[in-house]
Amino acid sequence: MATVLKAENLHKDYPNHGETVQALRGVDMTIEEGRFYAIVGRSGCGKSTLLHLLGGFDSPTSGRVLLDDEDLFQLSDVAQAALRRRKLGFVFQAYQLLPELSAEENVRLPLWLDKGSGDEQWIDALFDQLGLSKKRMRFPSELSGGEQQRVAIARALVAKPRLLLADEPTGNLDRGNGQAVMALLKQMNVSFRQTILLVTHDSDAVSYADTVLKMEDGRITSKEVLQ
Amino acid sequence: MKAALILRMMRRRKKETQMRLVSLSALYAFCTLLLFFQGSFMASETERRYETYGAWTGAVYDAPKDAEELLQSNETIDVLGHIRITEPVENFPAGSMDNAALDLSRIRVERGRLPTAHGEFAAERYALAALGNPVIGETVLIHQNGKEREMKFCGILTPWTQNWKTSGPLPVILLSETETADPSTEILLWSAQTQPFMDDLYDILDSSGGNYVYNEFGQTNPFQGSFLDSYEILIPIAVVALLVTLYALFAILPGLRFRFSLLRSLGASPWNGAAMMALEAAALFLASLPLGLLGGATVAAVSLFAATHWLTMPLRFSVDIELLSSALVLVTIMHFVEQITAGLWFSQTSMTASLRRENAFLREGTLPKLTHIRKLGFVGRCLRRRSFWHRESLLRSGLCIVVVVALSINFATIIRGRNGYRHAENSMLYSYYLNIHDTKNGLNDTEINELRSIDGIVDVEVRSILRYQETIGYGWDYKPILLRSSKFADDTYITGLRNHSGIKDLPAGEDYFPVRSIRGIPEENEEFLQAFTSHSNESQFDIESFFAGESCILILPPYKKDFSSLAFTGEIGLSFVQDENLDEDPSSITTYPDDENALHPGDTLVVETPDGKTAQLSVASILRTAAVVNGFGGSAGILVSEAFWNRIEPDAAGLYNDVLLTSHRDADFKHVDWLVEDALQRMIPELHDFSSVVCQYNNNRIGFEDDARRELDTAVRAGVYSAVLLILYTLLIIAVSIAAAERLRYRTGIYLALGATRRQSLYEAIAESSVGVIVSIAVGGILAIGFFAIELWKTYRFLDWEGLVEAFCGRNMIYGSNLIYLAAAAATVTVVLLIHLIVDTLPLWKIHRESSADLWRS
């Protein structure tokens, strides 16, 4: 299987009241195409930090991230932004939808940023798959938490990214909605061979992954292939 | 991103967009309003000054043709006229003038008509007296150019007005045009409403070698070099623009931060952010500019209309387009720079930090117990609340206190500056001083009003005099004169005598001997001050050589500072007068030198006050009078403190004895004299004993112009600073209230959830806010009163309680400084209360409509 993303010896330090906190202490990992990864670990072990580095939201103290063999942090801001638009999708715990845009506009936003109109069939399919066909024109404030998260997933997938990064996507949802969202992600992984990297501490969510990476103290301490 | 999408997003972010739109529109409106006020004020003031002082006028003798053409093509010149001078008639200048020149020369036909045919003439009174006072229609034998001829007398002209005093030979006998077909001299007269640019004319006249005289009359330009007349006025606009744009930026920061972080996480580049903000800025600009312009101009027009009709002040609606467009460009640039910078800035910020949701407020909040609401008293309840002492409330109270004090001072400065301006300006006019010696008669209010209505009189000021039971020395009329500052009350503490009936003993010391100012000489003239004060006796100081003959009036203490037997100083209208007595050592003067009834320091004298009572005055010091103190045609016999003077009221019958009339620009003093005399004789037939003196202050115009400009600038600056202060204050209060509103929303939500009624929670919030504002205004008020008390103390420190009551409540307040402070305090409290009322109430009404869950979930 082709490698989508590779992290090499990632370190991330944060200054904190005069001291340095080492959030990541040399993370090496490889993400292969079509797989569903889950990163688990206790709060503060560096899961979200790792995800932010992999998405290029933050820069590492040292180490590198290769997305399709391109070093993310060697790219200019503009190139990095373009890469993020086309190859990465991100799902946040708190949905992070723009309240002034309708569900459909939120979904289309990455395409507009890329000055393209996108694949209409794919957009329709997404809305169908996510059960949002009848709510495309609704605004986030008119949607439930689960629906908002589904819109966020649709937005992350609309540009057909190489990798979908999800940061605690069920964290703000009740159990039922959480399971539904995870089922959708799994469906995307299976139906469209969408590569997914999930950060969670929800054991239910972990069960949807096929590979589980365990983090402790800023390091990946184990890798378990479930399927 | 598509422009349409950005605009759609803006439209849907209703609150934020409205806020930005309103703030930018308000900013444009502020510029427009301020500059319309400035422009209208200047236009109105220019017009008023034209009405008061007349036009700029000039006379050019033997003007070359190109000079006349230049004047004709000069847009600022309103009227041109010709005077033709012939050979003298009976040794008086004679000639003719066209109709325009007749107006310009301010010649009035008192009786009869102007000459129209050959052999007719009109003359003014001096010439007529020399011709044997002929009656109109009489034929007179006159001498012209060595020949005798008969001419018909057809009209009496008014005497020449003062503006021709410095001009060359002007006709006092007017002939018909046909008589002056070949004049010996031709004079070109011009008149302009605003000061024309004369340099071009001078250049031509100089190069042509023409004999010209430029005679400028009556006009002054207090705006020249003033804050009002320069681009300096854009500084407060820039400050407000900066404040408003920064405020708008900080208000939208949370939303902006989130939006940008999200867009970046979705792949927007930094330039996308900047472009997006630029587009938003352009949309806001396009929407705000017409709104602001229209709004500001409308408010200005309505205000000026209201002021014109309600305050009976004629105000023009005008604006300097250059200044206005500069201000709008300035604001627009600031707006774009701020928005684009914000775009770039946020594009560079960390996406992870921005996307983190924080709600420190919820973590910090604690549930209050409802029982506390009911148990405590009204004020106590508010004061005991944690929220009352929370940082937002404390910040708001602190701001309120500061603004009350600052505004009070500012408002007092505005009123004082405005009055000072009028006072200095009036000093530039001619004055007509009327003194009624007849102790049985005086002028009552009705008669004063009749004098005021005389054509040519612009101001009437009344005084009453003290009468003496003893002769105390030489000096004009042996009466006290209040010598006042050309400025205001805090600059006038002139004391010569102390009064045992109400005025405290004068403190000794150097307080009485500062060199306050020097007329005609900039106060910063350190060279002069140093030279002057280094002399122990100014009589040895060669003032004339120092000023090289330059006309000026010196305001100076008559003797050196350590000469303790003298006790007056300040701006008391002293003028330098040549006097051989100045060679005398001032320390040797202990009595009036030439008076057999000489007084000594410590002596007492009894005076009769106008209300028929007597007051005992004690001689605090001996003044050098005639040589140093320049009164109206003489000198003051006695100086009393202003505090004492303020207690003097008209006599028991409400009559005034001294009337100071200020003349209109067109007034001929002799004409006014005649009108006043006529009015007096009509009103009080038995009144015979009075004198009148015409005073012309114009020779000190430069000094008064300086004063006027300074006072005007002070008032306007204080006004503009007040506006800026109010805007800043309102913004800060809104910012604090927004922060406080979040807390209030949460608290109200919890209250409602716990069973409080909406009315109850609303009432609690309003009560808490009101108590805070009232307490803050009270504290600010006390501090402001303390400040004013110090100011007032400077003026009234010599008064006992009785005198203080009279000074505050008496009707003879010349400067009305107590009213200034009262008005300032009332205006301040009103403005601050209004701001709080509006800012505090608006969010409450919104909160009142929301559900409990929405509120506490916030």
Tab-separated table of N, CA and C in Angstrom, chain B residues 668-781:
chain	number	residue	atom	x	y	z
B	668	ASP	N	-20.174	106.351	13.788
B	668	ASP	CA	-19.356	107.545	13.876
B	668	ASP	C	-19.516	108.030	15.307
B	669	PHE	N	-18.424	108.192	15.965
B	669	PHE	CA	-18.552	108.474	17.398
B	669	PHE	C	-19.286	109.763	17.684
B	670	LYS	N	-19.038	110.718	16.824
B	670	LYS	CA	-19.745	111.972	17.057
B	670	LYS	C	-21.233	111.774	16.814
B	671	HIS	N	-21.500	110.931	15.857
B	671	HIS	CA	-22.888	110.611	15.573
B	671	HIS	C	-23.510	109.875	16.768
B	672	VAL	N	-22.764	108.901	17.290
B	672	VAL	CA	-23.234	108.169	18.462
B	672	VAL	C	-23.409	109.107	19.638
B	673	ASP	N	-22.442	109.994	19.776
B	673	ASP	CA	-22.474	110.968	20.867
B	673	ASP	C	-23.783	111.756	20.810
B	674	TRP	N	-24.080	112.189	19.604
B	674	TRP	CA	-25.289	112.975	19.420
B	674	TRP	C	-26.532	112.138	19.741
B	675	LEU	N	-26.527	110.878	19.263
B	675	LEU	CA	-27.674	109.998	19.497
B	675	LEU	C	-27.844	109.703	20.979
B	676	VAL	N	-26.697	109.465	21.647
B	676	VAL	CA	-26.766	109.158	23.084
B	676	VAL	C	-27.264	110.378	23.847
B	677	GLU	N	-26.699	111.514	23.495
B	677	GLU	CA	-27.094	112.746	24.188
B	677	GLU	C	-28.583	113.002	23.981
B	678	ASP	N	-29.012	112.813	22.767
B	678	ASP	CA	-30.416	113.005	22.438
B	678	ASP	C	-31.290	112.062	23.267
B	679	ALA	N	-30.857	110.783	23.320
B	679	ALA	CA	-31.632	109.788	24.069
B	679	ALA	C	-31.682	110.151	25.547
B	680	LEU	N	-30.528	110.567	26.075
B	680	LEU	CA	-30.476	110.909	27.504
B	680	LEU	C	-31.397	112.080	27.807
B	681	GLN	N	-31.344	113.075	26.975
B	681	GLN	CA	-32.168	114.249	27.224
B	681	GLN	C	-33.652	113.926	27.109
B	682	ARG	N	-33.946	113.024	26.234
B	682	ARG	CA	-35.336	112.604	26.103
B	682	ARG	C	-35.779	111.803	27.333
B	683	MET	N	-34.877	110.932	27.780
B	683	MET	CA	-35.245	110.023	28.867
B	683	MET	C	-35.219	110.736	30.213
B	684	ILE	N	-34.183	111.522	30.426
B	684	ILE	CA	-34.039	112.192	31.721
B	684	ILE	C	-33.828	113.694	31.447
B	685	PRO	N	-34.916	114.412	31.283
B	685	PRO	CA	-34.788	115.819	30.887
B	685	PRO	C	-33.978	116.632	31.894
B	686	GLU	N	-34.044	116.226	33.178
B	686	GLU	CA	-33.341	117.036	34.185
B	686	GLU	C	-31.866	116.678	34.312
B	687	LEU	N	-31.448	115.663	33.527
B	687	LEU	CA	-30.046	115.241	33.638
B	687	LEU	C	-29.138	116.156	32.813
B	688	HIS	N	-28.247	116.826	33.515
B	688	HIS	CA	-27.351	117.739	32.801
B	688	HIS	C	-25.892	117.424	33.054
B	689	ASP	N	-25.667	116.793	34.191
B	689	ASP	CA	-24.276	116.654	34.618
B	689	ASP	C	-23.722	115.278	34.240
B	690	PHE	N	-23.222	115.158	33.070
B	690	PHE	CA	-22.587	113.904	32.679
B	690	PHE	C	-21.471	114.204	31.686
B	691	SER	N	-20.605	113.289	31.568
B	691	SER	CA	-19.517	113.467	30.607
B	691	SER	C	-19.386	112.188	29.790
B	692	SER	N	-18.789	112.347	28.651
B	692	SER	CA	-18.599	111.159	27.822
B	692	SER	C	-17.225	111.231	27.172
B	693	VAL	N	-16.658	110.086	27.028
B	693	VAL	CA	-15.336	110.012	26.424
B	693	VAL	C	-15.351	108.883	25.395
B	694	VAL	N	-14.826	109.152	24.251
B	694	VAL	CA	-14.701	108.098	23.252
B	694	VAL	C	-13.322	107.479	23.379
B	695	CYS	N	-13.287	106.214	23.461
B	695	CYS	CA	-12.001	105.534	23.602
B	695	CYS	C	-11.779	104.631	22.412
B	696	GLN	N	-10.635	104.674	21.899
B	696	GLN	CA	-10.326	103.796	20.783
B	696	GLN	C	-9.227	102.842	21.210
B	697	TYR	N	-9.568	101.591	21.231
B	697	TYR	CA	-8.589	100.598	21.644
B	697	TYR	C	-7.822	100.035	20.454
B	698	ASN	N	-8.204	100.523	19.301
B	698	ASN	CA	-7.673	99.889	18.111
B	698	ASN	C	-6.156	99.936	18.010
B	699	ASN	N	-5.569	100.921	18.667
B	699	ASN	CA	-4.113	101.013	18.570
B	699	ASN	C	-3.426	99.831	19.252
B	700	ASN	N	-4.192	99.095	20.011
B	700	ASN	CA	-3.624	97.919	20.656
B	700	ASN	C	-4.197	96.652	20.041
B	701	ARG	N	-4.542	96.746	18.787
B	701	ARG	CA	-5.298	95.663	18.199
B	701	ARG	C	-4.521	94.355	18.129
B	702	ILE	N	-3.235	94.503	17.886
B	702	ILE	CA	-2.441	93.268	17.748
B	702	ILE	C	-2.526	92.446	19.026
B	703	GLY	N	-2.389	93.151	20.154
B	703	GLY	CA	-2.455	92.455	21.435
B	703	GLY	C	-3.789	91.798	21.645
B	704	PHE	N	-4.852	92.523	21.324
B	704	PHE	CA	-6.183	91.959	21.523
B	704	PHE	C	-6.474	90.853	20.513
B	705	GLU	N	-5.918	91.002	19.327
B	705	GLU	CA	-6.075	89.916	18.348
B	705	GLU	C	-5.447	88.644	18.879
B	706	ASP	N	-4.271	88.813	19.468
B	706	ASP	CA	-3.616	87.646	20.073
B	706	ASP	C	-4.517	87.029	21.125
B	707	ASP	N	-5.053	87.917	21.969
B	707	ASP	CA	-5.932	87.440	23.037
B	707	ASP	C	-7.137	86.713	22.462
B	708	ALA	N	-7.748	87.356	21.465
B	708	ALA	CA	-8.958	86.782	20.876
B	708	ALA	C	-8.663	85.420	20.278
B	709	ARG	N	-7.578	85.340	19.541
B	709	ARG	CA	-7.225	84.070	18.903
B	709	ARG	C	-6.958	82.990	19.956
B	710	ARG	N	-6.234	83.416	20.990
B	710	ARG	CA	-5.886	82.453	22.042
B	710	ARG	C	-7.150	81.938	22.741
B	711	GLU	N	-8.015	82.877	23.070
B	711	GLU	CA	-9.238	82.485	23.787
B	711	GLU	C	-10.123	81.609	22.910
B	712	LEU	N	-10.213	81.995	21.647
B	712	LEU	CA	-11.042	81.229	20.714
B	712	LEU	C	-10.479	79.822	20.556
B	713	ASP	N	-9.182	79.762	20.378
B	713	ASP	CA	-8.546	78.454	20.241
B	713	ASP	C	-8.756	77.619	21.493
B	714	THR	N	-8.628	78.269	22.635
B	714	THR	CA	-8.814	77.543	23.900
B	714	THR	C	-10.207	76.936	23.944
B	715	ALA	N	-11.194	77.761	23.604
B	715	ALA	CA	-12.580	77.289	23.666
B	715	ALA	C	-12.806	76.160	22.668
B	716	VAL	N	-12.308	76.360	21.444
B	716	VAL	CA	-12.560	75.353	20.417
B	716	VAL	C	-11.812	74.068	20.721
B	717	ARG	N	-10.576	74.228	21.138
B	717	ARG	CA	-9.810	73.030	21.494
B	717	ARG	C	-10.522	72.255	22.604
B	718	ALA	N	-10.937	72.991	23.628
B	718	ALA	CA	-11.624	72.321	24.739
B	718	ALA	C	-12.880	71.626	24.223
B	719	GLY	N	-13.561	72.269	23.279
B	719	GLY	CA	-14.763	71.665	22.712
B	719	GLY	C	-14.437	70.389	21.958
B	720	VAL	N	-13.400	70.468	21.142
B	720	VAL	CA	-13.023	69.294	20.348
B	720	VAL	C	-12.512	68.183	21.272
B	721	TYR	N	-11.711	68.575	22.265
B	721	TYR	CA	-11.211	67.562	23.196
B	721	TYR	C	-12.370	66.913	23.942
B	722	SER	N	-13.389	67.717	24.255
B	722	SER	CA	-14.549	67.157	24.937
B	722	SER	C	-15.231	66.135	24.044
B	723	ALA	N	-15.347	66.489	22.760
B	723	ALA	CA	-15.981	65.554	21.820
B	723	ALA	C	-15.170	64.265	21.745
B	724	VAL	N	-13.852	64.424	21.652
B	724	VAL	CA	-12.982	63.245	21.577
B	724	VAL	C	-13.104	62.432	22.863
B	725	LEU	N	-13.098	63.145	23.970
B	725	LEU	CA	-13.199	62.487	25.270
B	725	LEU	C	-14.512	61.718	25.376
B	726	LEU	N	-15.579	62.332	24.918
B	726	LEU	CA	-16.881	61.676	24.992
B	726	LEU	C	-16.927	60.436	24.112
B	727	ILE	N	-16.324	60.558	22.933
B	727	ILE	CA	-16.309	59.399	22.037
B	727	ILE	C	-15.491	58.265	22.661
B	728	LEU	N	-14.315	58.643	23.148
B	728	LEU	CA	-13.449	57.643	23.783
B	728	LEU	C	-14.174	57.003	24.958
B	729	TYR	N	-14.793	57.850	25.753
B	729	TYR	CA	-15.496	57.362	26.940
B	729	TYR	C	-16.629	56.421	26.537
B	730	THR	N	-17.396	56.845	25.529
B	730	THR	CA	-18.512	56.012	25.085
B	730	THR	C	-18.005	54.658	24.587
B	731	LEU	N	-16.912	54.694	23.823
B	731	LEU	CA	-16.358	53.439	23.316
B	731	LEU	C	-15.924	52.534	24.460
B	732	LEU	N	-15.229	53.137	25.421
B	732	LEU	CA	-14.750	52.334	26.543
B	732	LEU	C	-15.911	51.767	27.341
B	733	ILE	N	-16.918	52.613	27.546
B	733	ILE	CA	-18.070	52.154	28.315
B	733	ILE	C	-18.794	51.036	27.564
B	734	ILE	N	-18.869	51.184	26.237
B	734	ILE	CA	-19.505	50.122	25.449
B	734	ILE	C	-18.688	48.829	25.574
B	735	ALA	N	-17.364	48.990	25.471
B	735	ALA	CA	-16.502	47.806	25.571
B	735	ALA	C	-16.674	47.130	26.926
B	736	VAL	N	-16.662	47.951	27.973
B	736	VAL	CA	-16.812	47.394	29.319
B	736	VAL	C	-18.199	46.775	29.466
B	737	SER	N	-19.186	47.455	28.906
B	737	SER	CA	-20.552	46.946	29.033
B	737	SER	C	-20.741	45.644	28.269
B	738	ILE	N	-20.037	45.517	27.145
B	738	ILE	CA	-20.127	44.258	26.394
B	738	ILE	C	-19.574	43.115	27.248
B	739	ALA	N	-18.422	43.415	27.858
B	739	ALA	CA	-17.823	42.397	28.728
B	739	ALA	C	-18.752	42.098	29.905
B	740	ALA	N	-19.310	43.151	30.468
B	740	ALA	CA	-20.190	42.975	31.623
B	740	ALA	C	-21.482	42.276	31.200
B	741	ALA	N	-21.909	42.525	29.961
B	741	ALA	CA	-23.171	41.948	29.503
B	741	ALA	C	-23.097	40.427	29.460
B	742	GLU	N	-21.912	39.884	29.109
B	742	GLU	CA	-21.751	38.434	29.087
B	742	GLU	C	-22.002	37.853	30.469
B	743	ARG	N	-21.409	38.532	31.458
B	743	ARG	CA	-21.598	38.098	32.842
B	743	ARG	C	-23.067	38.239	33.241
B	744	LEU	N	-23.636	39.331	32.797
B	744	LEU	CA	-25.026	39.613	33.152
B	744	LEU	C	-25.961	38.584	32.511
B	745	ARG	N	-25.643	38.228	31.300
B	745	ARG	CA	-26.452	37.219	30.606
B	745	ARG	C	-26.441	35.918	31.394
B	746	TYR	N	-25.244	35.521	31.779
B	746	TYR	CA	-25.121	34.268	32.518
B	746	TYR	C	-25.887	34.356	33.832
B	747	ARG	N	-25.690	35.446	34.535
B	747	ARG	CA	-26.318	35.595	35.840
B	747	ARG	C	-27.840	35.627	35.694
B	748	THR	N	-28.296	36.383	34.710
B	748	THR	CA	-29.739	36.477	34.500
B	748	THR	C	-30.314	35.096	34.155
B	749	GLY	N	-29.600	34.355	33.313
B	749	GLY	CA	-30.047	33.015	32.940
B	749	GLY	C	-30.193	32.125	34.149
B	750	ILE	N	-29.203	32.196	35.031
B	750	ILE	CA	-29.244	31.362	36.238
B	750	ILE	C	-30.391	31.811	37.146
B	751	TYR	N	-30.537	33.129	37.290
B	751	TYR	CA	-31.636	33.644	38.125
B	751	TYR	C	-32.970	33.116	37.616
B	752	LEU	N	-33.132	33.227	36.313
B	752	LEU	CA	-34.402	32.780	35.736
B	752	LEU	C	-34.595	31.286	35.961
B	753	ALA	N	-33.494	30.544	35.805
B	753	ALA	CA	-33.577	29.096	36.001
B	753	ALA	C	-33.941	28.763	37.442
B	754	LEU	N	-33.520	29.619	38.357
B	754	LEU	CA	-33.777	29.361	39.773
B	754	LEU	C	-35.114	29.939	40.230
B	755	GLY	N	-35.849	30.559	39.329
B	755	GLY	CA	-37.198	30.983	39.683
B	755	GLY	C	-37.419	32.477	39.806
B	756	ALA	N	-36.391	33.295	39.529
B	756	ALA	CA	-36.610	34.745	39.572
B	756	ALA	C	-37.456	35.157	38.367
B	757	THR	N	-38.236	36.217	38.541
B	757	THR	CA	-39.006	36.702	37.391
B	757	THR	C	-38.099	37.540	36.512
B	758	ARG	N	-38.512	37.718	35.262
B	758	ARG	CA	-37.727	38.546	34.353
B	758	ARG	C	-37.656	39.977	34.857
B	759	ARG	N	-38.776	40.460	35.338
B	759	ARG	CA	-38.820	41.829	35.829
B	759	ARG	C	-37.822	41.999	36.986
B	760	GLN	N	-37.827	40.946	37.842
B	760	GLN	CA	-36.944	41.005	39.005
B	760	GLN	C	-35.470	41.063	38.575
B	761	SER	N	-35.103	40.201	37.629
B	761	SER	CA	-33.698	40.170	37.233
B	761	SER	C	-33.316	41.454	36.496
B	762	LEU	N	-34.260	41.961	35.708
B	762	LEU	CA	-33.997	43.204	34.979
B	762	LEU	C	-33.840	44.367	35.947
B	763	TYR	N	-34.736	44.398	36.902
B	763	TYR	CA	-34.726	45.456	37.903
B	763	TYR	C	-33.407	45.449	38.673
B	764	GLU	N	-32.978	44.227	39.020
B	764	GLU	CA	-31.716	44.106	39.759
B	764	GLU	C	-30.549	44.673	38.954
B	765	ALA	N	-30.545	44.331	37.681
B	765	ALA	CA	-29.431	44.766	36.834
B	765	ALA	C	-29.415	46.283	36.684
B	766	ILE	N	-30.610	46.853	36.446
B	766	ILE	CA	-30.683	48.305	36.258
B	766	ILE	C	-30.308	49.025	37.551
B	767	ALA	N	-30.804	48.487	38.653
B	767	ALA	CA	-30.516	49.122	39.946
B	767	ALA	C	-29.018	49.114	40.225
B	768	GLU	N	-28.412	47.977	39.959
B	768	GLU	CA	-26.980	47.860	40.234
B	768	GLU	C	-26.180	48.846	39.378
B	769	SER	N	-26.559	48.917	38.119
B	769	SER	CA	-25.862	49.830	37.212
B	769	SER	C	-26.088	51.279	37.625
B	770	SER	N	-27.326	51.601	37.983
B	770	SER	CA	-27.645	52.993	38.343
B	770	SER	C	-26.893	53.421	39.584
B	771	VAL	N	-26.877	52.520	40.575
B	771	VAL	CA	-26.164	52.874	41.814
B	771	VAL	C	-24.690	53.144	41.496
B	772	GLY	N	-24.130	52.284	40.663
B	772	GLY	CA	-22.722	52.467	40.300
B	772	GLY	C	-22.484	53.810	39.633
B	773	VAL	N	-23.355	54.157	38.703
B	773	VAL	CA	-23.172	55.417	37.966
B	773	VAL	C	-23.361	56.615	38.905
B	774	ILE	N	-24.395	56.541	39.723
B	774	ILE	CA	-24.669	57.688	40.603
B	774	ILE	C	-23.535	57.881	41.606
B	775	VAL	N	-23.067	56.769	42.165
B	775	VAL	CA	-21.941	56.879	43.117
B	775	VAL	C	-20.721	57.467	42.398
B	776	SER	N	-20.477	56.993	41.174
B	776	SER	CA	-19.298	57.488	40.436
B	776	SER	C	-19.442	58.967	40.102
B	777	ILE	N	-20.628	59.357	39.677
B	777	ILE	CA	-20.827	60.771	39.337
B	777	ILE	C	-20.670	61.631	40.588
B	778	ALA	N	-21.156	61.094	41.700
B	778	ALA	CA	-21.018	61.865	42.955
B	778	ALA	C	-19.549	62.044	43.300
B	779	VAL	N	-18.792	60.960	43.193
B	779	VAL	CA	-17.354	61.058	43.526
B	779	VAL	C	-16.661	62.008	42.548
B	780	GLY	N	-16.952	61.833	41.246
B	780	GLY	CA	-16.364	62.728	40.233
B	780	GLY	C	-16.779	64.159	40.470
B	781	GLY	N	-18.047	64.332	40.837
B	781	GLY	CA	-18.562	65.679	41.102
B	781	GLY	C	-17.844	66.336	42.257
